[in-house]
Amino acid sequence: MKTIPLFGALALGLALVACKKEDEKPKSKTELLTAKNWRITADKRTSVTNGQTTTTDAYASYPDCTKDDFYKYSTEYKVDMNAGATKCSATQAQSTVANWNFSSDETRLVITDPRSGLSINSEVLELSATTLRLKNTQSGGSSQELTFAAF
């Protein structure tokens, strides 16, 4: 009759192992964006000329000094655009700071240069802990899709 307590203990052990850990609250887009640095890993450009659509891999022609550039978004809504370890020229600033914000529905990322007031308003295609994909569309249908990797 010792088998019943043994089966009871085994069943309890299995029940404890099988219990799912309580799911963590999903991170907000701001938390995902500000958690790590971001580096461009792809730049796909699509142009439309006379009704003809052409897509090119612009990243393939990036110089190495641009491929190591990265972006650090802060919770104070500033973005530090850093030239990385290899600057393209000796006179290039190591970093430039701009302002960032999401649109009210968090489907667009807006980066504004405080000196010039110029803004880039990008559609957020994907934002996860490891990937950020943005799309910029110009009049006439041309577009640029940037993919960033977190590190």
mmCIF file with all atom_site columns, C-alpha atoms in Angstrom:
data_model
loop_
_atom_site.group_PDB
_atom_site.id
_atom_site.type_symbol
_atom_site.label_atom_id
_atom_site.label_alt_id
_atom_site.label_comp_id
_atom_site.label_asym_id
_atom_site.label_entity_id
_atom_site.label_seq_id
_atom_site.pdbx_PDB_ins_code
_atom_site.Cartn_x
_atom_site.Cartn_y
_atom_site.Cartn_z
_atom_site.occupancy
_atom_site.B_iso_or_equiv
_atom_site.pdbx_formal_charge
_atom_site.auth_seq_id
_atom_site.auth_comp_id
_atom_site.auth_asym_id
_atom_site.auth_atom_id
_atom_site.pdbx_PDB_model_num
ATOM 1   C CA . MET A 1 1   ? 0.000  0.000  0.000   1.00 0.00 ? 1   MET A CA 1
ATOM 2   C CA . LYS A 1 2   ? 3.038  2.295  -0.092  1.00 0.00 ? 2   LYS A CA 1
ATOM 3   C CA . THR A 1 3   ? 2.458  2.759  -3.832  1.00 0.00 ? 3   THR A CA 1
ATOM 4   C CA . ILE A 1 4   ? -0.486 5.159  -3.326  1.00 0.00 ? 4   ILE A CA 1
ATOM 5   C CA . PRO A 1 5   ? 1.594  7.796  -1.443  1.00 0.00 ? 5   PRO A CA 1
ATOM 6   C CA . LEU A 1 6   ? 4.383  7.284  -3.977  1.00 0.00 ? 6   LEU A CA 1
ATOM 7   C CA . PHE A 1 7   ? 1.986  7.881  -6.901  1.00 0.00 ? 7   PHE A CA 1
ATOM 8   C CA . GLY A 1 8   ? 0.528  10.889 -5.051  1.00 0.00 ? 8   GLY A CA 1
ATOM 9   C CA . ALA A 1 9   ? 3.993  12.403 -4.591  1.00 0.00 ? 9   ALA A CA 1
ATOM 10  C CA . LEU A 1 10  ? 4.858  11.674 -8.218  1.00 0.00 ? 10  LEU A CA 1
ATOM 11  C CA . ALA A 1 11  ? 1.592  13.238 -9.426  1.00 0.00 ? 11  ALA A CA 1
ATOM 12  C CA . LEU A 1 12  ? 2.196  16.333 -7.283  1.00 0.00 ? 12  LEU A CA 1
ATOM 13  C CA . GLY A 1 13  ? 5.736  16.635 -8.625  1.00 0.00 ? 13  GLY A CA 1
ATOM 14  C CA . LEU A 1 14  ? 4.528  16.371 -12.195 1.00 0.00 ? 14  LEU A CA 1
ATOM 15  C CA . ALA A 1 15  ? 1.817  18.945 -11.535 1.00 0.00 ? 15  ALA A CA 1
ATOM 16  C CA . LEU A 1 16  ? 4.384  21.412 -10.180 1.00 0.00 ? 16  LEU A CA 1
ATOM 17  C CA . VAL A 1 17  ? 6.682  20.885 -13.157 1.00 0.00 ? 17  VAL A CA 1
ATOM 18  C CA . ALA A 1 18  ? 3.805  21.192 -15.599 1.00 0.00 ? 18  ALA A CA 1
ATOM 19  C CA . CYS A 1 19  ? 2.518  24.468 -14.127 1.00 0.00 ? 19  CYS A CA 1
ATOM 20  C CA . LYS A 1 20  ? 3.333  27.349 -16.391 1.00 0.00 ? 20  LYS A CA 1
ATOM 21  C CA . LYS A 1 21  ? 5.189  30.231 -14.922 1.00 0.00 ? 21  LYS A CA 1
ATOM 22  C CA . GLU A 1 22  ? 2.894  33.229 -14.845 1.00 0.00 ? 22  GLU A CA 1
ATOM 23  C CA . ASP A 1 23  ? 3.272  35.074 -18.134 1.00 0.00 ? 23  ASP A CA 1
ATOM 24  C CA . GLU A 1 24  ? 5.221  38.286 -17.920 1.00 0.00 ? 24  GLU A CA 1
ATOM 25  C CA . LYS A 1 25  ? 3.539  41.474 -19.056 1.00 0.00 ? 25  LYS A CA 1
ATOM 26  C CA . PRO A 1 26  ? 4.535  42.206 -22.672 1.00 0.00 ? 26  PRO A CA 1
ATOM 27  C CA . LYS A 1 27  ? 6.971  45.086 -23.066 1.00 0.00 ? 27  LYS A CA 1
ATOM 28  C CA . SER A 1 28  ? 5.723  48.346 -24.513 1.00 0.00 ? 28  SER A CA 1
ATOM 29  C CA . LYS A 1 29  ? 7.142  49.640 -27.777 1.00 0.00 ? 29  LYS A CA 1
ATOM 30  C CA . THR A 1 30  ? 9.031  52.316 -25.838 1.00 0.00 ? 30  THR A CA 1
ATOM 31  C CA . GLU A 1 31  ? 10.582 49.650 -23.588 1.00 0.00 ? 31  GLU A CA 1
ATOM 32  C CA . LEU A 1 32  ? 11.592 47.563 -26.617 1.00 0.00 ? 32  LEU A CA 1
ATOM 33  C CA . LEU A 1 33  ? 13.063 50.538 -28.476 1.00 0.00 ? 33  LEU A CA 1
ATOM 34  C CA . THR A 1 34  ? 15.038 51.908 -25.513 1.00 0.00 ? 34  THR A CA 1
ATOM 35  C CA . ALA A 1 35  ? 16.340 48.583 -24.169 1.00 0.00 ? 35  ALA A CA 1
ATOM 36  C CA . LYS A 1 36  ? 19.295 48.193 -26.558 1.00 0.00 ? 36  LYS A CA 1
ATOM 37  C CA . ASN A 1 37  ? 21.343 49.843 -29.279 1.00 0.00 ? 37  ASN A CA 1
ATOM 38  C CA . TRP A 1 38  ? 20.195 49.438 -32.901 1.00 0.00 ? 38  TRP A CA 1
ATOM 39  C CA . ARG A 1 39  ? 22.365 48.942 -36.011 1.00 0.00 ? 39  ARG A CA 1
ATOM 40  C CA . ILE A 1 40  ? 21.161 48.923 -39.622 1.00 0.00 ? 40  ILE A CA 1
ATOM 41  C CA . THR A 1 41  ? 21.443 45.460 -41.189 1.00 0.00 ? 41  THR A CA 1
ATOM 42  C CA . ALA A 1 42  ? 19.396 45.990 -44.359 1.00 0.00 ? 42  ALA A CA 1
ATOM 43  C CA . ASP A 1 43  ? 18.339 48.908 -46.559 1.00 0.00 ? 43  ASP A CA 1
ATOM 44  C CA . LYS A 1 44  ? 15.927 47.966 -49.325 1.00 0.00 ? 44  LYS A CA 1
ATOM 45  C CA . ARG A 1 45  ? 14.918 50.761 -51.691 1.00 0.00 ? 45  ARG A CA 1
ATOM 46  C CA . THR A 1 46  ? 12.060 50.637 -54.129 1.00 0.00 ? 46  THR A CA 1
ATOM 47  C CA . SER A 1 47  ? 11.658 53.240 -56.847 1.00 0.00 ? 47  SER A CA 1
ATOM 48  C CA . VAL A 1 48  ? 8.857  53.764 -59.312 1.00 0.00 ? 48  VAL A CA 1
ATOM 49  C CA . THR A 1 49  ? 9.736  55.385 -62.646 1.00 0.00 ? 49  THR A CA 1
ATOM 50  C CA . ASN A 1 50  ? 7.270  55.532 -65.531 1.00 0.00 ? 50  ASN A CA 1
ATOM 51  C CA . GLY A 1 51  ? 5.187  52.817 -63.875 1.00 0.00 ? 51  GLY A CA 1
ATOM 52  C CA . GLN A 1 52  ? 8.213  50.516 -63.571 1.00 0.00 ? 52  GLN A CA 1
ATOM 53  C CA . THR A 1 53  ? 9.104  49.344 -60.043 1.00 0.00 ? 53  THR A CA 1
ATOM 54  C CA . THR A 1 54  ? 12.733 48.602 -59.191 1.00 0.00 ? 54  THR A CA 1
ATOM 55  C CA . THR A 1 55  ? 14.015 47.276 -55.857 1.00 0.00 ? 55  THR A CA 1
ATOM 56  C CA . THR A 1 56  ? 17.674 47.540 -54.869 1.00 0.00 ? 56  THR A CA 1
ATOM 57  C CA . ASP A 1 57  ? 19.789 46.449 -51.917 1.00 0.00 ? 57  ASP A CA 1
ATOM 58  C CA . ALA A 1 58  ? 21.287 49.793 -50.874 1.00 0.00 ? 58  ALA A CA 1
ATOM 59  C CA . TYR A 1 59  ? 22.961 48.227 -47.827 1.00 0.00 ? 59  TYR A CA 1
ATOM 60  C CA . ALA A 1 60  ? 25.320 46.291 -50.122 1.00 0.00 ? 60  ALA A CA 1
ATOM 61  C CA . SER A 1 61  ? 26.928 49.582 -51.147 1.00 0.00 ? 61  SER A CA 1
ATOM 62  C CA . TYR A 1 62  ? 27.285 50.979 -47.612 1.00 0.00 ? 62  TYR A CA 1
ATOM 63  C CA . PRO A 1 63  ? 30.934 51.638 -46.722 1.00 0.00 ? 63  PRO A CA 1
ATOM 64  C CA . ASP A 1 64  ? 32.240 49.795 -43.633 1.00 0.00 ? 64  ASP A CA 1
ATOM 65  C CA . CYS A 1 65  ? 32.434 53.102 -41.770 1.00 0.00 ? 65  CYS A CA 1
ATOM 66  C CA . THR A 1 66  ? 28.635 53.378 -42.070 1.00 0.00 ? 66  THR A CA 1
ATOM 67  C CA . LYS A 1 67  ? 27.841 49.747 -41.263 1.00 0.00 ? 67  LYS A CA 1
ATOM 68  C CA . ASP A 1 68  ? 29.114 50.171 -37.685 1.00 0.00 ? 68  ASP A CA 1
ATOM 69  C CA . ASP A 1 69  ? 26.920 53.225 -36.949 1.00 0.00 ? 69  ASP A CA 1
ATOM 70  C CA . PHE A 1 70  ? 24.259 52.701 -34.292 1.00 0.00 ? 70  PHE A CA 1
ATOM 71  C CA . TYR A 1 71  ? 21.289 54.379 -32.651 1.00 0.00 ? 71  TYR A CA 1
ATOM 72  C CA . LYS A 1 72  ? 20.527 54.551 -28.921 1.00 0.00 ? 72  LYS A CA 1
ATOM 73  C CA . TYR A 1 73  ? 17.001 55.641 -28.012 1.00 0.00 ? 73  TYR A CA 1
ATOM 74  C CA . SER A 1 74  ? 16.436 56.957 -24.481 1.00 0.00 ? 74  SER A CA 1
ATOM 75  C CA . THR A 1 75  ? 13.308 57.140 -22.359 1.00 0.00 ? 75  THR A CA 1
ATOM 76  C CA . GLU A 1 76  ? 13.804 60.933 -22.386 1.00 0.00 ? 76  GLU A CA 1
ATOM 77  C CA . TYR A 1 77  ? 12.826 60.805 -26.094 1.00 0.00 ? 77  TYR A CA 1
ATOM 78  C CA . LYS A 1 78  ? 16.328 61.530 -27.380 1.00 0.00 ? 78  LYS A CA 1
ATOM 79  C CA . VAL A 1 79  ? 18.144 59.394 -29.932 1.00 0.00 ? 79  VAL A CA 1
ATOM 80  C CA . ASP A 1 80  ? 21.938 59.347 -30.042 1.00 0.00 ? 80  ASP A CA 1
ATOM 81  C CA . MET A 1 81  ? 23.037 58.597 -33.604 1.00 0.00 ? 81  MET A CA 1
ATOM 82  C CA . ASN A 1 82  ? 26.580 57.310 -33.100 1.00 0.00 ? 82  ASN A CA 1
ATOM 83  C CA . ALA A 1 83  ? 29.233 56.949 -35.823 1.00 0.00 ? 83  ALA A CA 1
ATOM 84  C CA . GLY A 1 84  ? 30.548 53.742 -34.256 1.00 0.00 ? 84  GLY A CA 1
ATOM 85  C CA . ALA A 1 85  ? 34.173 52.664 -33.997 1.00 0.00 ? 85  ALA A CA 1
ATOM 86  C CA . THR A 1 86  ? 35.049 53.721 -37.558 1.00 0.00 ? 86  THR A CA 1
ATOM 87  C CA . LYS A 1 87  ? 34.091 57.231 -38.640 1.00 0.00 ? 87  LYS A CA 1
ATOM 88  C CA . CYS A 1 88  ? 33.867 57.979 -42.372 1.00 0.00 ? 88  CYS A CA 1
ATOM 89  C CA . SER A 1 89  ? 35.964 61.142 -41.985 1.00 0.00 ? 89  SER A CA 1
ATOM 90  C CA . ALA A 1 90  ? 38.148 62.657 -39.298 1.00 0.00 ? 90  ALA A CA 1
ATOM 91  C CA . THR A 1 91  ? 35.851 65.684 -39.074 1.00 0.00 ? 91  THR A CA 1
ATOM 92  C CA . GLN A 1 92  ? 32.678 63.649 -38.603 1.00 0.00 ? 92  GLN A CA 1
ATOM 93  C CA . ALA A 1 93  ? 31.082 64.085 -35.185 1.00 0.00 ? 93  ALA A CA 1
ATOM 94  C CA . GLN A 1 94  ? 31.117 60.936 -33.064 1.00 0.00 ? 94  GLN A CA 1
ATOM 95  C CA . SER A 1 95  ? 27.444 61.364 -32.298 1.00 0.00 ? 95  SER A CA 1
ATOM 96  C CA . THR A 1 96  ? 24.460 63.557 -33.069 1.00 0.00 ? 96  THR A CA 1
ATOM 97  C CA . VAL A 1 97  ? 21.403 63.814 -30.860 1.00 0.00 ? 97  VAL A CA 1
ATOM 98  C CA . ALA A 1 98  ? 17.863 64.187 -32.175 1.00 0.00 ? 98  ALA A CA 1
ATOM 99  C CA . ASN A 1 99  ? 14.396 63.875 -30.657 1.00 0.00 ? 99  ASN A CA 1
ATOM 100 C CA . TRP A 1 100 ? 12.134 60.886 -31.194 1.00 0.00 ? 100 TRP A CA 1
ATOM 101 C CA . ASN A 1 101 ? 8.546  59.983 -30.456 1.00 0.00 ? 101 ASN A CA 1
ATOM 102 C CA . PHE A 1 102 ? 5.859  57.555 -31.520 1.00 0.00 ? 102 PHE A CA 1
ATOM 103 C CA . SER A 1 103 ? 2.621  58.639 -33.139 1.00 0.00 ? 103 SER A CA 1
ATOM 104 C CA . SER A 1 104 ? -0.351 58.360 -30.770 1.00 0.00 ? 104 SER A CA 1
ATOM 105 C CA . ASP A 1 105 ? -1.147 54.824 -31.984 1.00 0.00 ? 105 ASP A CA 1
ATOM 106 C CA . GLU A 1 106 ? 2.570  53.808 -31.988 1.00 0.00 ? 106 GLU A CA 1
ATOM 107 C CA . THR A 1 107 ? 2.477  52.834 -35.677 1.00 0.00 ? 107 THR A CA 1
ATOM 108 C CA . ARG A 1 108 ? 4.930  55.573 -36.689 1.00 0.00 ? 108 ARG A CA 1
ATOM 109 C CA . LEU A 1 109 ? 8.336  56.605 -35.340 1.00 0.00 ? 109 LEU A CA 1
ATOM 110 C CA . VAL A 1 110 ? 9.132  60.293 -35.747 1.00 0.00 ? 110 VAL A CA 1
ATOM 111 C CA . ILE A 1 111 ? 12.740 61.538 -35.484 1.00 0.00 ? 111 ILE A CA 1
ATOM 112 C CA . THR A 1 112 ? 13.249 65.315 -35.457 1.00 0.00 ? 112 THR A CA 1
ATOM 113 C CA . ASP A 1 113 ? 16.514 67.213 -35.754 1.00 0.00 ? 113 ASP A CA 1
ATOM 114 C CA . PRO A 1 114 ? 16.237 70.001 -33.139 1.00 0.00 ? 114 PRO A CA 1
ATOM 115 C CA . ARG A 1 115 ? 18.643 72.258 -35.049 1.00 0.00 ? 115 ARG A CA 1
ATOM 116 C CA . SER A 1 116 ? 16.844 72.233 -38.388 1.00 0.00 ? 116 SER A CA 1
ATOM 117 C CA . GLY A 1 117 ? 13.373 71.138 -37.314 1.00 0.00 ? 117 GLY A CA 1
ATOM 118 C CA . LEU A 1 118 ? 13.343 68.536 -40.108 1.00 0.00 ? 118 LEU A CA 1
ATOM 119 C CA . SER A 1 119 ? 11.533 65.285 -39.297 1.00 0.00 ? 119 SER A CA 1
ATOM 120 C CA . ILE A 1 120 ? 11.563 61.747 -40.601 1.00 0.00 ? 120 ILE A CA 1
ATOM 121 C CA . ASN A 1 121 ? 8.210  60.064 -40.094 1.00 0.00 ? 121 ASN A CA 1
ATOM 122 C CA . SER A 1 122 ? 8.626  56.285 -40.524 1.00 0.00 ? 122 SER A CA 1
ATOM 123 C CA . GLU A 1 123 ? 6.032  53.529 -40.493 1.00 0.00 ? 123 GLU A CA 1
ATOM 124 C CA . VAL A 1 124 ? 6.899  50.878 -37.884 1.00 0.00 ? 124 VAL A CA 1
ATOM 125 C CA . LEU A 1 125 ? 6.600  47.531 -39.696 1.00 0.00 ? 125 LEU A CA 1
ATOM 126 C CA . GLU A 1 126 ? 8.091  45.471 -36.851 1.00 0.00 ? 126 GLU A CA 1
ATOM 127 C CA . LEU A 1 127 ? 9.442  46.125 -33.372 1.00 0.00 ? 127 LEU A CA 1
ATOM 128 C CA . SER A 1 128 ? 10.578 43.238 -31.187 1.00 0.00 ? 128 SER A CA 1
ATOM 129 C CA . ALA A 1 129 ? 13.386 42.682 -28.690 1.00 0.00 ? 129 ALA A CA 1
ATOM 130 C CA . THR A 1 130 ? 15.755 41.901 -31.581 1.00 0.00 ? 130 THR A CA 1
ATOM 131 C CA . THR A 1 131 ? 14.407 43.599 -34.733 1.00 0.00 ? 131 THR A CA 1
ATOM 132 C CA . LEU A 1 132 ? 13.218 47.041 -35.775 1.00 0.00 ? 132 LEU A CA 1
ATOM 133 C CA . ARG A 1 133 ? 11.877 47.513 -39.319 1.00 0.00 ? 133 ARG A CA 1
ATOM 134 C CA . LEU A 1 134 ? 10.907 50.965 -40.571 1.00 0.00 ? 134 LEU A CA 1
ATOM 135 C CA . LYS A 1 135 ? 9.480  52.118 -43.885 1.00 0.00 ? 135 LYS A CA 1
ATOM 136 C CA . ASN A 1 136 ? 9.735  55.591 -45.381 1.00 0.00 ? 136 ASN A CA 1
ATOM 137 C CA . THR A 1 137 ? 7.511  56.333 -48.364 1.00 0.00 ? 137 THR A CA 1
ATOM 138 C CA . GLN A 1 138 ? 7.967  59.264 -50.721 1.00 0.00 ? 138 GLN A CA 1
ATOM 139 C CA . SER A 1 139 ? 5.418  60.744 -53.079 1.00 0.00 ? 139 SER A CA 1
ATOM 140 C CA . GLY A 1 140 ? 5.258  58.802 -56.308 1.00 0.00 ? 140 GLY A CA 1
ATOM 141 C CA . GLY A 1 141 ? 5.489  55.438 -54.565 1.00 0.00 ? 141 GLY A CA 1
ATOM 142 C CA . SER A 1 142 ? 9.235  55.215 -53.942 1.00 0.00 ? 142 SER A CA 1
ATOM 143 C CA . SER A 1 143 ? 10.161 53.823 -50.538 1.00 0.00 ? 143 SER A CA 1
ATOM 144 C CA . GLN A 1 144 ? 12.986 52.791 -48.249 1.00 0.00 ? 144 GLN A CA 1
ATOM 145 C CA . GLU A 1 145 ? 12.726 49.891 -45.813 1.00 0.00 ? 145 GLU A CA 1
ATOM 146 C CA . LEU A 1 146 ? 15.359 49.801 -43.082 1.00 0.00 ? 146 LEU A CA 1
ATOM 147 C CA . THR A 1 147 ? 15.987 46.792 -40.844 1.00 0.00 ? 147 THR A CA 1
ATOM 148 C CA . PHE A 1 148 ? 17.870 47.233 -37.589 1.00 0.00 ? 148 PHE A CA 1
ATOM 149 C CA . ALA A 1 149 ? 19.246 44.565 -35.243 1.00 0.00 ? 149 ALA A CA 1
ATOM 150 C CA . ALA A 1 150 ? 19.438 45.082 -31.497 1.00 0.00 ? 150 ALA A CA 1
ATOM 151 C CA . PHE A 1 151 ? 22.750 44.570 -29.731 1.00 0.00 ? 151 PHE A CA 1
#
